[in-house]
Amino acid sequence: MFDEKSEDWKYTLDGKTCFDAQSAFAINRKQNMHGREINDKLLSYLNTCKREILMEIPLRLDDGSLLPVHAYRVQHNNARGPFKGGIRYHDKVNLQEVREMANLMTWKTALVDIPYGGAKGGVAIDPKKLSFHEVRRLTKALVSHLGNNIGPHIDIPAPDVNTNPQIMAWIFDEFSKTHSEGSPLAVVTGKPIEVGGSQGRLEATGRGVAICYREACKYKGLDPKELRVSVQGFGNVGYHAAEIIQKELGSKIIGVSNAVSAIYNEEGLDVVALKEYADSHNDSLDGYPGGESIPRDDLLMLDCEVLVPAALSKAVNADVAKNAKSLKVLLEAANAPTTPEANAILHEKGVCIIPSVLANAGGVIVSYFEWVQNLQQFYWTYERVIEELEARMVRAFGDVINLAKEKDIGLRQAAYCLSLDRVAKALILRGY
Ligand code: NAD
């Protein structure tokens, strides 16, 4: 739905502003970047999800009782290739969030120029409250509910918050029982290496974040060795990003938080030792000898040059943005972690914001490599995966910087303008 009266051409989805796409669409219209073909009707189509699957999955608990679990798979767009996007297990998952994330995936896959569309899945449950066998039964039931709506050339799920390679292996296993023809391995990415996974997939998103950081430092004339970094979220993305930024780029990681606690050391934390500590202390960072404990959300208020939100969306709000004094680079490792208000404040302060569609695209790029390897049954070395990932991330980063300079717009807007152009062209060529 478009509010034509608004000067900023406010773009809304179910009454909620879809901020990222909105800003790009507004720029697109003001600058008339793509001629007349990208018109209101096309944009309206692009903000409507192609298919939304709503499920209630009866989960048999270990004690024999039944728990109904709500689950969603939203397929936003497949103009450039099969739907692609992670599956999240989280008790706060809801349909609107899944729609927004599916939408984001379309722009992300287009931005890094891989032949996919966008989708996302969510299961409204906290898997930490379930046993191993309950999570397995839930995952297998999800796959049977999804039926033919997923497949190697239809829709290819991947890990996201609280889902991991083990869960991806269960997805493949359940799917392969009813789909033995073709390449059932390619139905899902992020699998363990022993079950068709790719070298380098586990750390791919974090590595992509680190590559963006390195490129942003070059662009802004900053020396990473002189910068202090705070990381919110110490899971797959946050941990690997922090580890590579510390080890390969030499920045100091001064603060780390997770859902349980946060830790701070102005002299720098040893990220690998901290991870080992968290793993052996039920995820708690409290009591880690190499730093001092701070309240979890104070992490976002630490004085630092680089902030890496790598947990959930909307973490960087107006209060965080107003408080930022030394911040130079915001690396959006999580999906959509910055509110529109915070974005405006940080933009005013001259902070270089690397939008999530670019910053965390490393995961879906290596997912694409995994899919290609599964289809060809020919597996790459770790070195080849990293080399190809580097090339794609650096190219996408360069494309965004060049457009931002040329049009005098922010990196977020440039990223969305590029993606929009690619998706719209594919739709038009296909006869939309
Ligand atoms: P994960 O489940 O492995 O880790 C999430 C981390 O965030 C955990 O350490 C958790 O404790 C922490 N956390 C949760 N709530 C928190 C809070 N309020 N404060 C501080 N920490 C909190 O998930 P992940 O795969 O690392 O994903 C993190 C983000 O990156 C998500 O937004 C996800 O959509 C995005 N992402 C992930 C991938 C991927 O390949 N895994 C790819 C692209 C984007």
Short mmCIF file of C-alpha atoms and ligand atoms in Angstrom, two decimals:
data_model
loop_
_atom_site.label_atom_id
_atom_site.label_comp_id
_atom_site.label_asym_id
_atom_site.label_seq_id
_atom_site.Cartn_x
_atom_site.Cartn_y
_atom_site.Cartn_z
CA MET A 1 0.00 0.00 0.00
CA PHE A 2 1.44 3.39 -0.95
CA ASP A 3 0.66 6.67 0.72
CA GLU A 4 0.88 8.86 -2.34
CA LYS A 5 0.20 12.05 -0.35
CA SER A 6 3.33 11.79 1.68
CA GLU A 7 6.21 13.76 0.23
CA ASP A 8 8.65 11.09 1.21
CA TRP A 9 6.48 8.59 -0.53
CA LYS A 10 6.07 6.47 2.54
CA TYR A 11 6.00 2.82 1.74
CA THR A 12 4.12 0.57 4.10
CA LEU A 13 3.60 -3.12 4.49
CA ASP A 14 0.63 -4.08 6.63
CA GLY A 15 0.72 -0.64 8.18
CA LYS A 16 4.36 -0.93 9.19
CA THR A 17 7.00 1.09 7.45
CA CYS A 18 9.38 -1.12 5.60
CA PHE A 19 12.22 1.28 6.18
CA ASP A 20 15.06 -0.04 4.07
CA ALA A 21 13.09 -0.66 0.92
CA GLN A 22 11.16 2.56 1.45
CA SER A 23 14.24 4.74 1.44
CA ALA A 24 15.61 3.08 -1.68
CA PHE A 25 12.31 3.31 -3.50
CA ALA A 26 12.02 6.99 -2.60
CA ILE A 27 15.53 7.68 -3.91
CA ASN A 28 14.77 5.69 -6.99
CA ARG A 29 11.74 7.84 -7.69
CA LYS A 30 13.42 11.17 -6.91
CA GLN A 31 16.43 10.40 -9.06
CA ASN A 32 14.41 8.58 -11.69
CA MET A 33 17.28 6.15 -11.80
CA HIS A 34 15.67 3.42 -13.75
CA GLY A 35 13.42 5.29 -16.13
CA ARG A 36 9.70 4.76 -16.28
CA GLU A 37 9.67 0.99 -16.06
CA ILE A 38 10.03 0.85 -12.29
CA ASN A 39 6.65 2.29 -11.51
CA ASP A 40 4.30 2.21 -8.53
CA LYS A 41 2.61 -0.99 -9.62
CA LEU A 42 5.88 -2.85 -9.93
CA LEU A 43 7.03 -1.58 -6.55
CA SER A 44 3.72 -2.56 -5.00
CA TYR A 45 4.17 -6.04 -6.45
CA LEU A 46 7.70 -6.20 -5.06
CA ASN A 47 6.51 -5.46 -1.58
CA THR A 48 3.95 -8.22 -1.64
CA CYS A 49 5.13 -11.67 -0.69
CA LYS A 50 4.42 -14.25 -3.35
CA ARG A 51 3.43 -17.03 -0.96
CA GLU A 52 2.90 -17.24 2.81
CA ILE A 53 2.61 -20.64 4.46
CA LEU A 54 1.14 -20.67 7.97
CA MET A 55 1.37 -23.93 9.90
CA GLU A 56 0.38 -25.33 13.26
CA ILE A 57 2.67 -28.25 13.97
CA PRO A 58 1.62 -30.76 16.62
CA LEU A 59 4.84 -31.54 18.51
CA ARG A 60 4.90 -34.73 20.57
CA LEU A 61 6.92 -33.93 23.70
CA ASP A 62 9.07 -36.49 25.49
CA ASP A 63 6.42 -36.88 28.20
CA GLY A 64 3.86 -37.93 25.59
CA SER A 65 1.83 -34.70 25.57
CA LEU A 66 1.13 -32.65 22.43
CA LEU A 67 2.28 -29.05 21.99
CA PRO A 68 0.90 -27.04 19.05
CA VAL A 69 3.70 -24.92 17.54
CA HIS A 70 3.12 -22.06 15.09
CA ALA A 71 5.45 -21.92 12.11
CA TYR A 72 5.76 -19.79 8.99
CA ARG A 73 7.52 -19.93 5.65
CA VAL A 74 7.24 -16.76 3.61
CA GLN A 75 8.40 -16.73 -0.02
CA HIS A 76 8.84 -13.16 -1.11
CA ASN A 77 10.15 -13.18 -4.67
CA ASN A 78 11.74 -15.64 -7.12
CA ALA A 79 12.29 -13.49 -10.21
CA ARG A 80 16.05 -14.21 -10.20
CA GLY A 81 16.00 -17.84 -9.02
CA PRO A 82 14.59 -20.19 -6.35
CA PHE A 83 13.47 -18.71 -3.03
CA LYS A 84 16.29 -18.68 -0.46
CA GLY A 85 16.44 -17.86 3.22
CA GLY A 86 17.06 -19.15 6.72
CA ILE A 87 14.75 -20.73 9.27
CA ARG A 88 14.68 -19.21 12.73
CA TYR A 89 13.55 -20.97 15.93
CA HIS A 90 12.59 -18.28 18.45
CA ASP A 91 9.62 -17.84 20.78
CA LYS A 92 9.07 -14.24 19.56
CA VAL A 93 8.83 -15.18 15.86
CA ASN A 94 5.73 -13.74 14.16
CA LEU A 95 4.41 -13.52 10.62
CA GLN A 96 5.23 -9.83 10.13
CA GLU A 97 8.86 -10.32 11.15
CA VAL A 98 9.20 -13.31 8.83
CA ARG A 99 7.75 -11.26 5.95
CA GLU A 100 10.24 -8.46 6.52
CA MET A 101 13.13 -10.92 6.65
CA ALA A 102 11.93 -12.68 3.46
CA ASN A 103 11.81 -9.29 1.76
CA LEU A 104 15.37 -8.55 2.93
CA MET A 105 16.61 -11.82 1.43
CA THR A 106 15.40 -10.83 -2.04
CA TRP A 107 17.48 -7.64 -1.91
CA LYS A 108 20.49 -9.43 -0.39
CA THR A 109 20.73 -12.19 -3.00
CA ALA A 110 20.30 -9.60 -5.76
CA LEU A 111 22.93 -7.30 -4.27
CA VAL A 112 25.61 -10.00 -4.20
CA ASP A 113 24.37 -11.23 -7.56
CA ILE A 114 23.60 -14.87 -6.82
CA PRO A 115 20.74 -16.59 -8.72
CA TYR A 116 18.16 -16.69 -5.95
CA GLY A 117 15.10 -14.87 -4.71
CA GLY A 118 14.15 -14.29 -1.09
CA ALA A 119 12.32 -16.27 1.61
CA LYS A 120 12.38 -16.77 5.37
CA GLY A 121 11.03 -19.25 7.87
CA GLY A 122 10.20 -18.98 11.53
CA VAL A 123 9.10 -21.45 14.19
CA ALA A 124 7.63 -19.81 17.28
CA ILE A 125 9.39 -21.77 19.99
CA ASP A 126 12.45 -21.49 22.21
CA PRO A 127 14.42 -24.61 21.27
CA LYS A 128 16.55 -24.29 24.42
CA LYS A 129 13.46 -25.40 26.35
CA LEU A 130 13.17 -28.58 24.25
CA SER A 131 15.21 -31.77 24.39
CA PHE A 132 17.44 -32.85 21.50
CA HIS A 133 14.84 -35.39 20.36
CA GLU A 134 11.99 -32.87 20.60
CA VAL A 135 13.90 -30.44 18.32
CA ARG A 136 14.51 -33.31 15.87
CA ARG A 137 10.83 -34.32 15.83
CA LEU A 138 9.77 -30.68 15.40
CA THR A 139 12.17 -30.16 12.48
CA LYS A 140 11.05 -33.31 10.71
CA ALA A 141 7.38 -32.41 11.22
CA LEU A 142 8.10 -28.94 9.79
CA VAL A 143 9.57 -30.50 6.64
CA SER A 144 6.58 -32.77 6.15
CA HIS A 145 4.22 -29.79 6.62
CA LEU A 146 6.18 -27.82 4.01
CA GLY A 147 5.80 -30.69 1.51
CA ASN A 148 6.57 -29.66 -2.06
CA ASN A 149 6.89 -25.98 -1.15
CA ILE A 150 10.62 -26.53 -0.62
CA GLY A 151 13.06 -28.19 -3.01
CA PRO A 152 16.47 -27.68 -4.69
CA HIS A 153 14.89 -25.57 -7.44
CA ILE A 154 11.92 -24.23 -5.46
CA ASP A 155 12.93 -22.92 -2.04
CA ILE A 156 16.17 -23.66 -0.19
CA PRO A 157 16.24 -23.05 3.60
CA ALA A 158 19.40 -22.44 5.67
CA PRO A 159 20.34 -21.81 9.34
CA ASP A 160 19.42 -18.65 11.19
CA VAL A 161 18.93 -17.76 14.86
CA ASN A 162 18.90 -20.94 17.01
CA THR A 163 19.17 -23.31 14.05
CA ASN A 164 22.40 -25.05 13.10
CA PRO A 165 24.04 -27.64 10.80
CA GLN A 166 22.48 -30.54 12.75
CA ILE A 167 18.99 -29.13 12.12
CA MET A 168 19.84 -28.68 8.42
CA ALA A 169 20.91 -32.36 8.25
CA TRP A 170 17.49 -33.38 9.66
CA ILE A 171 15.75 -31.20 7.05
CA PHE A 172 17.68 -32.95 4.25
CA ASP A 173 17.01 -36.38 5.74
CA GLU A 174 13.26 -35.87 6.02
CA PHE A 175 12.99 -34.28 2.57
CA SER A 176 15.00 -37.09 0.94
CA LYS A 177 12.50 -39.71 2.15
CA THR A 178 9.91 -38.39 -0.29
CA HIS A 179 12.23 -36.80 -2.88
CA SER A 180 14.95 -39.25 -3.85
CA GLU A 181 15.27 -38.09 -7.48
CA GLY A 182 17.57 -35.26 -8.55
CA SER A 183 19.82 -33.82 -5.85
CA PRO A 184 17.89 -33.81 -2.56
CA LEU A 185 21.05 -32.65 -0.75
CA ALA A 186 20.58 -29.27 -2.44
CA VAL A 187 17.22 -28.70 -0.68
CA VAL A 188 18.96 -27.04 2.25
CA THR A 189 22.32 -25.36 2.90
CA GLY A 190 24.41 -24.92 6.00
CA LYS A 191 24.62 -28.71 6.41
CA PRO A 192 27.48 -30.43 8.26
CA ILE A 193 30.47 -31.18 5.98
CA GLU A 194 29.84 -34.92 6.47
CA VAL A 195 26.34 -34.52 4.97
CA GLY A 196 27.09 -32.42 1.88
CA GLY A 197 27.98 -29.15 3.60
CA SER A 198 30.57 -26.76 2.22
CA GLN A 199 33.96 -25.95 3.59
CA GLY A 200 33.88 -22.48 5.14
CA ARG A 201 30.05 -22.26 5.54
CA LEU A 202 30.09 -22.16 9.35
CA GLU A 203 32.12 -18.96 9.56
CA ALA A 204 31.02 -17.51 6.20
CA THR A 205 28.66 -14.84 7.54
CA GLY A 206 31.21 -13.68 10.13
CA ARG A 207 33.95 -13.68 7.50
CA GLY A 208 31.78 -11.58 5.20
CA VAL A 209 31.23 -9.10 8.06
CA ALA A 210 35.02 -8.91 8.57
CA ILE A 211 35.60 -8.38 4.83
CA CYS A 212 33.12 -5.48 4.86
CA TYR A 213 34.88 -4.03 7.89
CA ARG A 214 38.27 -4.22 6.17
CA GLU A 215 36.85 -2.58 3.02
CA ALA A 216 35.05 0.10 5.07
CA CYS A 217 38.34 0.94 6.82
CA LYS A 218 40.04 1.35 3.42
CA TYR A 219 37.17 3.50 2.18
CA LYS A 220 37.24 5.73 5.27
CA GLY A 221 41.04 5.80 5.63
CA LEU A 222 40.97 4.04 9.02
CA ASP A 223 43.57 1.66 10.45
CA PRO A 224 41.77 -1.35 12.00
CA LYS A 225 44.68 -1.84 14.43
CA GLU A 226 43.76 1.47 16.08
CA LEU A 227 40.05 0.72 16.46
CA ARG A 228 38.03 -0.62 19.40
CA VAL A 229 35.16 -2.97 18.55
CA SER A 230 32.05 -3.97 20.55
CA VAL A 231 30.06 -7.03 19.49
CA GLN A 232 26.45 -7.66 20.51
CA GLY A 233 25.58 -11.36 20.09
CA PHE A 234 28.15 -14.13 20.42
CA GLY A 235 26.56 -16.84 18.29
CA ASN A 236 27.53 -18.05 14.85
CA VAL A 237 27.83 -14.61 13.26
CA GLY A 238 29.09 -12.56 16.24
CA TYR A 239 31.73 -15.04 17.33
CA HIS A 240 33.25 -15.66 13.90
CA ALA A 241 33.17 -11.97 12.98
CA ALA A 242 34.90 -11.05 16.27
CA GLU A 243 37.46 -13.82 15.92
CA ILE A 244 38.47 -12.85 12.36
CA ILE A 245 38.44 -9.11 13.11
CA GLN A 246 40.75 -9.72 16.08
CA LYS A 247 43.06 -12.31 14.52
CA GLU A 248 43.33 -11.12 10.92
CA LEU A 249 42.72 -7.38 11.16
CA GLY A 250 44.24 -6.68 14.58
CA SER A 251 41.40 -4.63 16.12
CA LYS A 252 40.72 -4.77 19.86
CA ILE A 253 37.44 -6.46 20.79
CA ILE A 254 36.65 -4.50 23.96
CA GLY A 255 33.12 -5.77 24.64
CA VAL A 256 31.00 -8.82 23.90
CA SER A 257 27.45 -9.67 24.94
CA ASN A 258 25.02 -12.52 24.44
CA ALA A 259 21.45 -13.17 25.58
CA VAL A 260 22.69 -14.02 29.08
CA SER A 261 25.40 -11.48 29.97
CA ALA A 262 28.13 -9.09 28.77
CA ILE A 263 31.84 -8.63 29.36
CA TYR A 264 34.21 -5.69 28.90
CA ASN A 265 37.96 -5.10 28.79
CA GLU A 266 39.38 -1.82 27.45
CA GLU A 267 42.66 -3.65 26.69
CA GLY A 268 40.88 -6.22 24.52
CA LEU A 269 39.28 -9.63 25.13
CA ASP A 270 40.66 -12.94 23.92
CA VAL A 271 37.70 -13.96 21.77
CA VAL A 272 38.61 -17.64 21.41
CA ALA A 273 39.17 -18.08 25.17
CA LEU A 274 35.91 -16.22 25.85
CA LYS A 275 33.99 -18.56 23.56
CA GLU A 276 35.48 -21.61 25.30
CA TYR A 277 34.47 -20.06 28.62
CA ALA A 278 30.87 -19.39 27.45
CA ASP A 279 30.56 -22.93 26.05
CA SER A 280 31.59 -24.45 29.36
CA HIS A 281 29.44 -22.08 31.50
CA ASN A 282 26.00 -22.56 30.01
CA ASP A 283 26.48 -19.55 27.71
CA SER A 284 27.26 -17.17 30.57
CA LEU A 285 30.15 -14.72 30.14
CA ASP A 286 29.97 -13.75 33.84
CA GLY A 287 33.09 -14.60 35.78
CA TYR A 288 35.36 -14.76 32.71
CA PRO A 289 38.77 -13.86 34.20
CA GLY A 290 39.93 -11.73 31.23
CA GLY A 291 37.35 -8.96 31.65
CA GLU A 292 34.74 -7.38 33.89
CA SER A 293 31.03 -8.18 33.77
CA ILE A 294 28.67 -5.38 32.75
CA PRO A 295 24.86 -5.33 32.42
CA ARG A 296 23.99 -7.00 29.11
CA ASP A 297 22.52 -3.99 27.33
CA ASP A 298 25.33 -1.62 28.45
CA LEU A 299 27.38 -3.27 25.72
CA LEU A 300 25.61 -1.07 23.18
CA MET A 301 26.59 2.04 25.14
CA LEU A 302 30.35 1.32 25.35
CA ASP A 303 32.62 3.99 23.91
CA CYS A 304 34.12 2.41 20.78
CA GLU A 305 34.89 3.15 17.13
CA VAL A 306 33.14 0.07 15.72
CA LEU A 307 29.85 -1.50 16.77
CA VAL A 308 28.78 -4.91 15.49
CA PRO A 309 25.15 -5.75 16.34
CA ALA A 310 25.00 -9.51 15.68
CA ALA A 311 21.91 -10.60 17.61
CA LEU A 312 18.33 -9.62 16.80
CA SER A 313 16.71 -6.77 14.85
CA LYS A 314 16.13 -3.19 16.12
CA ALA A 315 18.91 -3.37 18.75
CA VAL A 316 20.52 -0.08 17.70
CA ASN A 317 17.81 2.41 18.67
CA ALA A 318 17.75 6.19 19.09
CA ASP A 319 19.22 6.00 22.63
CA VAL A 320 22.18 3.97 21.40
CA ALA A 321 22.70 6.34 18.47
CA LYS A 322 22.49 9.49 20.62
CA ASN A 323 24.97 8.02 23.10
CA ALA A 324 27.57 7.17 20.42
CA LYS A 325 30.59 9.46 20.73
CA SER A 326 33.56 7.85 19.00
CA LEU A 327 31.61 5.56 16.68
CA LYS A 328 32.95 5.51 13.12
CA VAL A 329 31.66 2.26 11.65
CA LEU A 330 28.39 0.40 12.30
CA LEU A 331 28.58 -3.10 10.88
CA GLU A 332 25.06 -4.50 10.62
CA ALA A 333 25.85 -8.18 11.12
CA ALA A 334 22.31 -9.03 12.27
CA ASN A 335 19.38 -8.52 9.93
CA ALA A 336 17.92 -5.01 10.18
CA PRO A 337 19.46 -4.19 13.59
CA THR A 338 19.10 -0.39 13.26
CA THR A 339 15.85 1.54 13.72
CA PRO A 340 15.08 4.36 11.24
CA GLU A 341 15.50 6.97 14.04
CA ALA A 342 18.92 5.61 14.97
CA ASN A 343 19.92 5.48 11.33
CA ALA A 344 19.11 9.18 10.88
CA ILE A 345 21.06 10.18 14.01
CA LEU A 346 24.12 8.11 13.07
CA HIS A 347 24.01 9.40 9.51
CA GLU A 348 24.08 12.97 10.90
CA LYS A 349 27.10 12.01 13.03
CA GLY A 350 28.91 10.80 9.92
CA VAL A 351 29.04 7.14 10.98
CA CYS A 352 29.75 4.76 8.10
CA ILE A 353 26.81 2.32 8.21
CA ILE A 354 27.32 -0.97 6.39
CA PRO A 355 23.76 -2.20 5.78
CA SER A 356 22.85 -5.76 6.71
CA VAL A 357 21.96 -6.70 3.12
CA LEU A 358 25.67 -6.27 2.40
CA ALA A 359 27.37 -6.89 5.76
CA ASN A 360 25.89 -10.34 6.44
CA ALA A 361 25.65 -11.59 2.86
CA GLY A 362 28.68 -13.90 3.28
CA GLY A 363 26.45 -16.67 4.63
CA VAL A 364 24.11 -16.78 1.68
CA ILE A 365 27.04 -16.53 -0.74
CA VAL A 366 28.66 -19.67 0.69
CA SER A 367 25.20 -21.28 0.84
CA TYR A 368 25.09 -20.70 -2.89
CA PHE A 369 28.51 -22.37 -3.23
CA GLU A 370 27.22 -25.33 -1.18
CA TRP A 371 24.16 -25.66 -3.43
CA VAL A 372 26.35 -25.54 -6.57
CA GLN A 373 28.63 -28.25 -5.10
CA ASN A 374 25.62 -30.44 -4.18
CA LEU A 375 24.14 -30.13 -7.67
CA GLN A 376 27.48 -30.92 -9.32
CA GLN A 377 28.59 -33.51 -6.73
CA PHE A 378 32.00 -31.87 -6.93
CA TYR A 379 33.42 -30.42 -3.72
CA TRP A 380 35.70 -27.40 -3.38
CA THR A 381 38.66 -26.83 -1.08
CA TYR A 382 38.42 -24.39 1.82
CA GLU A 383 40.84 -22.06 0.00
CA ARG A 384 38.66 -21.95 -3.10
CA VAL A 385 35.53 -21.17 -1.06
CA ILE A 386 37.26 -18.29 0.75
CA GLU A 387 38.73 -16.91 -2.47
CA GLU A 388 35.34 -16.91 -4.23
CA LEU A 389 33.65 -15.41 -1.15
CA GLU A 390 36.25 -12.63 -1.01
CA ALA A 391 35.77 -11.83 -4.69
CA ARG A 392 31.98 -11.56 -4.44
CA MET A 393 31.96 -9.54 -1.22
CA VAL A 394 34.59 -7.09 -2.48
CA ARG A 395 32.75 -6.67 -5.79
CA ALA A 396 29.41 -6.01 -4.04
CA PHE A 397 31.06 -3.57 -1.61
CA GLY A 398 32.67 -1.71 -4.54
CA ASP A 399 29.35 -1.57 -6.44
CA VAL A 400 27.64 -0.02 -3.41
CA ILE A 401 30.40 2.53 -2.77
CA ASN A 402 30.51 3.56 -6.43
CA LEU A 403 26.75 4.11 -6.65
CA ALA A 404 26.69 5.96 -3.31
CA LYS A 405 29.40 8.33 -4.54
CA GLU A 406 27.84 8.79 -7.97
CA LYS A 407 24.36 9.62 -6.61
CA ASP A 408 25.51 11.22 -3.35
CA ILE A 409 23.37 8.84 -1.27
CA GLY A 410 24.00 6.61 1.76
CA LEU A 411 25.39 3.09 1.49
CA ARG A 412 22.06 1.60 2.55
CA GLN A 413 20.17 3.42 -0.15
CA ALA A 414 22.80 2.57 -2.73
CA ALA A 415 22.60 -1.12 -1.80
CA TYR A 416 18.82 -1.18 -2.14
CA CYS A 417 18.85 0.79 -5.39
CA LEU A 418 21.24 -1.75 -6.94
CA SER A 419 19.16 -4.71 -5.75
CA LEU A 420 15.91 -3.16 -6.84
CA ASP A 421 17.32 -2.52 -10.28
CA ARG A 422 18.40 -6.17 -10.68
CA VAL A 423 15.15 -7.69 -9.43
CA ALA A 424 12.99 -5.29 -11.45
CA LYS A 425 14.95 -5.93 -14.63
CA ALA A 426 14.57 -9.70 -14.19
CA LEU A 427 10.82 -9.32 -13.61
CA ILE A 428 10.39 -7.11 -16.65
CA LEU A 429 12.47 -9.39 -18.89
CA ARG A 430 10.39 -12.37 -17.75
CA GLY A 431 7.26 -10.54 -18.87
CA TYR A 432 5.89 -9.14 -15.63
P1 NAD B 1 22.83 -17.45 16.89
O1 NAD B 1 21.60 -18.02 17.45
O2 NAD B 1 23.97 -18.36 16.57
O3 NAD B 1 23.40 -16.30 17.85
C1 NAD B 1 22.64 -15.24 18.33
C2 NAD B 1 23.40 -14.62 19.47
O4 NAD B 1 22.72 -13.46 19.92
C3 NAD B 1 23.54 -15.53 20.69
O5 NAD B 1 24.83 -15.37 21.25
C4 NAD B 1 22.49 -15.00 21.65
O6 NAD B 1 22.81 -15.30 23.00
C5 NAD B 1 22.62 -13.52 21.35
N1 NAD B 1 21.50 -12.70 21.79
C6 NAD B 1 20.17 -12.93 21.70
N2 NAD B 1 19.49 -11.92 22.28
C7 NAD B 1 20.40 -11.04 22.73
C8 NAD B 1 20.34 -9.79 23.39
N3 NAD B 1 19.18 -9.25 23.72
N4 NAD B 1 21.50 -9.14 23.68
C9 NAD B 1 22.70 -9.67 23.34
N5 NAD B 1 22.82 -10.85 22.71
C10 NAD B 1 21.69 -11.52 22.40
O7 NAD B 1 22.36 -16.62 15.59
P2 NAD B 1 23.26 -16.16 14.36
O8 NAD B 1 23.15 -17.17 13.29
O9 NAD B 1 24.60 -15.72 14.86
O10 NAD B 1 22.43 -14.89 13.85
C11 NAD B 1 22.60 -13.60 14.43
C12 NAD B 1 22.00 -12.57 13.48
O11 NAD B 1 22.62 -12.67 12.19
C13 NAD B 1 20.50 -12.71 13.21
O12 NAD B 1 19.94 -11.43 13.01
C14 NAD B 1 20.46 -13.48 11.91
O13 NAD B 1 19.26 -13.27 11.20
C15 NAD B 1 21.63 -12.86 11.19
N6 NAD B 1 22.19 -13.67 10.11
C16 NAD B 1 22.68 -14.92 10.35
C17 NAD B 1 23.26 -15.63 9.30
C18 NAD B 1 23.89 -16.96 9.51
O14 NAD B 1 24.52 -17.48 8.56
N7 NAD B 1 23.82 -17.56 10.68
C19 NAD B 1 23.29 -15.08 8.01
C20 NAD B 1 22.78 -13.79 7.80
C21 NAD B 1 22.23 -13.10 8.88
#
